[in-house]
Coordinates of C-alpha atoms in Angstrom, one line a residue:
M152 CA 10.0 -19.8 -76.4
E153 CA 6.8 -21.7 -75.6
R154 CA 6.6 -23.2 -72.1
N155 CA 5.6 -26.8 -71.9
Y156 CA 6.0 -29.9 -69.7
S157 CA 6.1 -33.6 -70.3
V158 CA 3.6 -36.3 -69.1
L159 CA 4.6 -39.6 -67.6
I160 CA 1.7 -42.1 -67.5
E161 CA 2.5 -44.7 -64.8
Y162 CA 1.1 -48.0 -63.5
S163 CA 2.0 -50.1 -60.6
P164 CA -0.2 -51.9 -58.1
A165 CA 1.9 -50.0 -55.4
Y166 CA 0.1 -46.8 -56.4
E167 CA -3.3 -48.3 -55.7
L168 CA -2.0 -49.8 -52.5
I169 CA -1.2 -46.3 -51.3
I170 CA -4.4 -44.6 -52.5
S171 CA -6.6 -47.3 -51.0
L172 CA -4.9 -46.9 -47.6
Y173 CA -5.2 -43.1 -48.0
T174 CA -8.9 -43.4 -48.8
Y175 CA -9.5 -45.6 -45.8
I176 CA -7.7 -43.3 -43.3
Y177 CA -9.3 -40.1 -44.6
N178 CA -12.7 -41.5 -45.5
K179 CA -14.5 -39.1 -43.2
N180 CA -12.9 -36.1 -45.1
L181 CA -13.6 -37.7 -48.5
K182 CA -17.4 -37.5 -48.2
S183 CA -18.1 -38.0 -51.9
I184 CA -16.1 -41.2 -52.6
K185 CA -18.1 -43.8 -54.4
L186 CA -17.0 -46.7 -52.1
G187 CA -18.6 -45.0 -49.1
K188 CA -19.2 -46.1 -45.5
D189 CA -20.1 -49.7 -46.4
W190 CA -16.6 -50.3 -47.9
V191 CA -15.0 -48.7 -44.8
E192 CA -16.9 -50.9 -42.4
E193 CA -16.4 -54.1 -44.5
T194 CA -12.7 -53.4 -44.8
K195 CA -12.4 -52.7 -41.0
L196 CA -13.6 -56.2 -40.3
K197 CA -10.8 -57.6 -42.3
L198 CA -8.2 -55.8 -40.3
P199 CA -6.7 -57.0 -36.9
T200 CA -8.3 -55.0 -34.1
R201 CA -5.0 -53.4 -33.0
F202 CA -4.2 -52.3 -36.6
A203 CA -7.7 -50.9 -37.2
L204 CA -7.3 -48.9 -33.9
E205 CA -3.9 -47.6 -35.1
L206 CA -5.4 -46.4 -38.4
E207 CA -8.1 -44.4 -36.5
D208 CA -5.4 -42.2 -35.1
E209 CA -3.1 -42.2 -38.1
R210 CA -2.4 -38.9 -39.9
W211 CA -0.8 -40.1 -43.0
E212 CA 0.4 -36.9 -44.6
I213 CA 3.2 -38.6 -46.6
L214 CA 1.1 -39.9 -49.4
H215 CA 2.6 -37.7 -52.2
R216 CA 6.2 -38.3 -51.1
T217 CA 5.6 -42.1 -51.3
V218 CA 4.2 -41.6 -54.7
L219 CA 7.4 -39.9 -55.8
L220 CA 9.3 -42.9 -54.5
I221 CA 7.3 -45.4 -56.5
S222 CA 7.9 -43.4 -59.6
Q223 CA 11.7 -43.8 -59.0
C224 CA 11.5 -47.6 -58.1
P225 CA 13.2 -49.6 -60.8
E226 CA 11.1 -52.8 -60.3
K227 CA 7.5 -52.3 -59.3
K228 CA 5.4 -54.8 -61.1
T229 CA 4.2 -56.1 -57.8
V230 CA 3.6 -54.4 -54.4
E231 CA 6.2 -56.7 -52.8
E232 CA 8.9 -55.5 -55.3
F233 CA 8.4 -51.9 -54.2
L234 CA 8.2 -52.7 -50.5
D235 CA 11.4 -54.7 -50.7
W236 CA 13.2 -51.9 -52.5
L237 CA 12.0 -49.3 -50.1
E238 CA 13.1 -51.5 -47.1
E239 CA 16.6 -51.8 -48.5
L240 CA 17.0 -48.1 -49.4
P241 CA 19.5 -46.3 -47.1
A242 CA 18.2 -43.2 -45.4
G243 CA 20.9 -41.1 -47.2
E244 CA 19.8 -42.4 -50.6
L245 CA 16.2 -41.8 -49.6
Y246 CA 17.0 -38.2 -48.9
E247 CA 18.9 -37.8 -52.2
R248 CA 15.9 -39.1 -54.2
L249 CA 13.4 -36.8 -52.5
S250 CA 15.6 -33.6 -52.1
P251 CA 15.3 -32.4 -55.8
W252 CA 11.5 -32.3 -55.5
V253 CA 10.6 -31.9 -51.8
S254 CA 11.6 -28.6 -50.0
S255 CA 10.8 -30.0 -46.5
I256 CA 12.2 -33.4 -45.5
P257 CA 12.1 -34.7 -41.9
L258 CA 15.4 -35.3 -40.1
N259 CA 14.2 -38.7 -38.9
L260 CA 13.8 -40.0 -42.4
G261 CA 14.7 -43.5 -41.5
E262 CA 12.0 -43.7 -38.9
V263 CA 9.5 -42.3 -41.3
R264 CA 10.4 -44.9 -43.9
D265 CA 10.0 -47.7 -41.3
R266 CA 6.6 -46.3 -40.4
I267 CA 5.6 -46.3 -44.1
L268 CA 6.8 -49.8 -44.5
Y269 CA 4.9 -51.1 -41.5
L270 CA 1.6 -49.5 -42.5
L271 CA 1.8 -50.5 -46.2
T272 CA 2.9 -54.1 -45.4
E273 CA 0.0 -54.6 -42.9
W274 CA -2.4 -53.0 -45.3
N275 CA -1.2 -55.2 -48.1
T276 CA -1.5 -58.4 -46.0
H277 CA -5.0 -57.8 -44.6
Y278 CA -6.7 -55.9 -47.4
F279 CA -4.9 -55.3 -50.6
K280 CA -3.9 -58.9 -51.4
S281 CA -7.5 -59.9 -51.5
L282 CA -8.5 -57.0 -53.9
D283 CA -10.2 -58.1 -57.1
T284 CA -7.4 -58.4 -59.6
G285 CA -9.8 -57.2 -62.3
I286 CA -9.5 -53.7 -60.8
L287 CA -5.7 -53.8 -61.3
D288 CA -6.1 -55.2 -64.8
Y289 CA -8.4 -52.3 -65.6
L290 CA -6.0 -49.8 -64.2
Q291 CA -3.2 -51.3 -66.4
E292 CA -5.4 -51.2 -69.5
E293 CA -6.2 -47.6 -68.8
V294 CA -2.5 -46.7 -68.7
R295 CA -1.9 -48.4 -72.1
F296 CA -4.8 -46.6 -73.6
R297 CA -3.7 -43.2 -72.3
Q298 CA -0.1 -43.8 -73.4
E299 CA -1.3 -44.3 -77.0
E300 CA -3.4 -41.1 -76.7
A301 CA -0.4 -39.2 -75.5
Q302 CA 1.2 -39.7 -78.9
T303 CA -1.3 -37.4 -80.5
C304 CA -2.7 -35.3 -77.6
S305 CA -0.9 -32.4 -75.9
P306 CA 0.0 -32.9 -72.2
I307 CA -2.4 -30.1 -71.0
D308 CA -5.3 -31.5 -73.1
L309 CA -4.6 -35.1 -72.0
I310 CA -4.7 -34.1 -68.3
E311 CA -7.9 -32.2 -68.8
Q312 CA -9.5 -35.1 -70.5
V313 CA -8.5 -37.8 -67.9
T314 CA -9.5 -35.6 -65.0
N315 CA -12.7 -34.2 -66.6
G316 CA -11.7 -30.6 -66.3
M317 CA -8.4 -30.0 -64.4
R318 CA -6.2 -27.8 -66.5
V319 CA -2.5 -27.8 -65.4
E320 CA -1.0 -24.7 -66.9
P321 CA 2.5 -24.7 -68.2
T322 CA 5.0 -22.5 -66.2
D323 CA 8.8 -22.0 -66.2
Q324 CA 9.1 -24.2 -63.2
L325 CA 6.9 -27.2 -64.1
K326 CA 8.8 -29.8 -66.1
Q327 CA 6.8 -33.0 -65.7
V328 CA 3.4 -34.3 -64.6
I329 CA 3.1 -37.9 -63.5
L330 CA -0.4 -39.3 -64.4
I331 CA -1.6 -42.3 -62.4
P332 CA -5.1 -43.8 -62.7
Q333 CA -6.7 -44.9 -59.4
Y334 CA -9.9 -46.6 -58.4
H335 CA -10.4 -46.3 -54.6
C336 CA -10.8 -42.5 -54.3
Y337 CA -13.3 -42.1 -57.2
P338 CA -14.5 -39.5 -58.1
T339 CA -11.7 -37.4 -56.4
T340 CA -8.5 -36.5 -58.1
V341 CA -5.5 -36.4 -55.7
M342 CA -3.0 -33.8 -57.0
D343 CA 0.2 -32.3 -55.6
Y344 CA 3.0 -30.0 -56.7
F345 CA 6.6 -30.3 -56.0
R346 CA 9.6 -28.4 -57.3
G347 CA 9.4 -28.9 -61.0
M348 CA 7.0 -31.8 -60.9
A349 CA 3.4 -32.6 -60.2
T350 CA 1.6 -35.9 -59.4
C351 CA -1.9 -36.5 -60.4
L352 CA -3.8 -39.6 -59.3
Y353 CA -7.0 -39.4 -61.3
P354 CA -10.1 -41.5 -60.8
I355 CA -11.5 -44.2 -63.1
K356 CA -14.7 -46.2 -62.8
E357 CA -15.1 -49.9 -63.0
T358 CA -16.2 -51.2 -66.4
I359 CA -19.8 -50.4 -67.0
T360 CA -22.1 -50.6 -70.1
S361 CA -22.5 -47.7 -72.4
K362 CA -26.1 -47.5 -71.5
E363 CA -25.3 -47.1 -67.8
E364 CA -22.5 -44.6 -68.6
S365 CA -25.0 -42.4 -70.5
S366 CA -27.5 -42.6 -67.7
L367 CA -24.9 -41.6 -65.1
V368 CA -23.6 -38.7 -67.2
I369 CA -27.1 -37.4 -67.9
L370 CA -28.0 -37.5 -64.2
Q371 CA -24.9 -35.8 -63.1
L372 CA -25.1 -33.0 -65.6
T373 CA -28.8 -32.3 -65.2
Q374 CA -28.6 -32.4 -61.4
C375 CA -25.8 -29.9 -61.5
L376 CA -27.8 -27.6 -63.8
A377 CA -31.0 -27.8 -61.7
D378 CA -29.8 -25.1 -59.3
E379 CA -30.3 -21.3 -59.8
K380 CA -27.0 -20.4 -58.1
R381 CA -24.9 -22.8 -60.2
L382 CA -26.6 -21.5 -63.3
G383 CA -25.6 -18.0 -62.1
I384 CA -22.0 -19.1 -61.6
L385 CA -21.9 -20.6 -65.1
S386 CA -23.3 -17.5 -66.7
Y387 CA -20.7 -15.4 -64.8
I388 CA -17.6 -17.4 -65.9
A389 CA -19.0 -17.8 -69.4
E390 CA -18.0 -14.2 -69.9
K391 CA -14.4 -14.9 -69.0
P392 CA -12.4 -17.0 -66.5
R393 CA -12.9 -16.0 -62.9
T394 CA -11.2 -16.6 -59.5
L395 CA -12.9 -18.0 -56.5
I396 CA -12.9 -14.6 -54.8
E397 CA -14.5 -13.0 -57.9
I398 CA -17.2 -15.7 -58.0
H399 CA -17.9 -15.3 -54.3
Q400 CA -18.2 -11.5 -54.6
H401 CA -20.6 -11.8 -57.6
I402 CA -22.8 -14.6 -56.3
K403 CA -22.9 -13.1 -52.7
L404 CA -22.9 -16.5 -50.9
A405 CA -20.6 -17.7 -48.2
K406 CA -17.2 -18.9 -49.6
S407 CA -17.8 -22.4 -48.4
T408 CA -21.1 -22.5 -50.3
V409 CA -19.6 -21.1 -53.4
H410 CA -16.8 -23.7 -53.1
H411 CA -19.3 -26.5 -52.7
H412 CA -21.2 -25.4 -55.9
I413 CA -17.9 -25.1 -57.9
T414 CA -16.8 -28.5 -56.7
I415 CA -20.0 -30.1 -58.0
L416 CA -19.7 -28.2 -61.3
R417 CA -16.0 -29.3 -61.7
K418 CA -16.6 -33.0 -60.9
A419 CA -19.4 -33.0 -63.5
G420 CA -16.9 -31.7 -66.1
I421 CA -18.9 -28.5 -66.7
I422 CA -16.2 -26.1 -65.7
R423 CA -12.4 -26.2 -65.7
S424 CA -10.1 -25.6 -62.7
H425 CA -6.8 -24.1 -63.7
F426 CA -3.7 -24.9 -61.7
I427 CA -0.5 -22.8 -61.7
D428 CA 2.3 -24.3 -59.7
H429 CA 0.0 -25.1 -56.9
S430 CA -2.6 -27.7 -56.0
T431 CA -5.2 -24.9 -55.3
P432 CA -6.9 -23.7 -58.4
A433 CA -5.9 -20.3 -59.6
Y434 CA -9.2 -19.6 -61.5
Y435 CA -12.1 -21.3 -63.3
S436 CA -13.5 -21.3 -66.8
L437 CA -16.4 -22.8 -68.7
R438 CA -16.1 -26.0 -70.5
E439 CA -18.5 -25.5 -73.4
S440 CA -17.9 -29.1 -74.6
F441 CA -20.3 -30.2 -71.8
I442 CA -23.2 -28.9 -73.9
D443 CA -22.4 -31.2 -76.8
R444 CA -21.6 -34.0 -74.4
L445 CA -25.1 -33.8 -72.8
N446 CA -26.7 -33.9 -76.2
T447 CA -24.6 -36.9 -77.2
E448 CA -25.2 -38.8 -74.1
L449 CA -29.0 -38.1 -74.2
R450 CA -29.2 -39.4 -77.7
S451 CA -27.1 -42.4 -76.8
F452 CA -29.4 -43.2 -73.9
L453 CA -32.7 -42.6 -75.7
F454 CA -32.1 -44.1 -79.1
K455 CA -30.4 -47.5 -80.0
K456 CA -27.6 -47.4 -82.4
G457 CA -28.8 -47.3 -86.0
D458 CA -32.3 -45.9 -85.2
L459 CA -33.4 -43.0 -87.2
L460 CA -34.5 -39.9 -85.4

């Protein structure tokens, strides 16, 4: 019997509330995020001094558990609906909702919930409420579009498409993947595995013109290819899929350097990262479609629609 999993494509502003706070707290570790240091500094000025100081010391490692709770919330059209539901949720029911998916749950679950509520409520008041509503509208439209695509596209191919190269392999354990578009952490995808479920907060850009899109794609692809070591990695995995250790041994660079090159290639959509019941990739393979994509984007950028070549 063929193994497969289902995909649930979700939207709620509560998801973006969480990923925006996560991005702010961990901005120093998320070096490649498009919003960058200017966004962090501008946002900090909007926060009360005491709350900004709290967030400097915050180690918010409960992002994914909160994402699981949003997926179970019956009414989540607004941030306030989710926060009200979470506030009224007894600690016992909170445990029951998490226990099927999470193997390690803190004993002080009520205190953890109260801390989550405090952080999210303050963040919502001082930052998220003033967010451009056009971003949320764009996220909602993205979900509608992907839900239509899911009718004709397999779950594994749909995930690879929206993440630009992340391949979630079917296993006996994995039953469902929750796909959630997010803006704040672009271009990083935030993925986590639970027992029988995975969550994937994939990045989307703000609306830009097709000309700008082609330019950005061309720059990203050509800059990735303009490196001898990265070309060596591509040539090596073109033969067959390879693990990080195999690539490291073949290229003969430090593991951190190899990982850096692979990350650049993956974010450009040139290679696939394959996941097997874990948020760390099991191996990598070549996405040959990037060759056709580069050709298409270059033609789109250089020649106006309807021009003859």
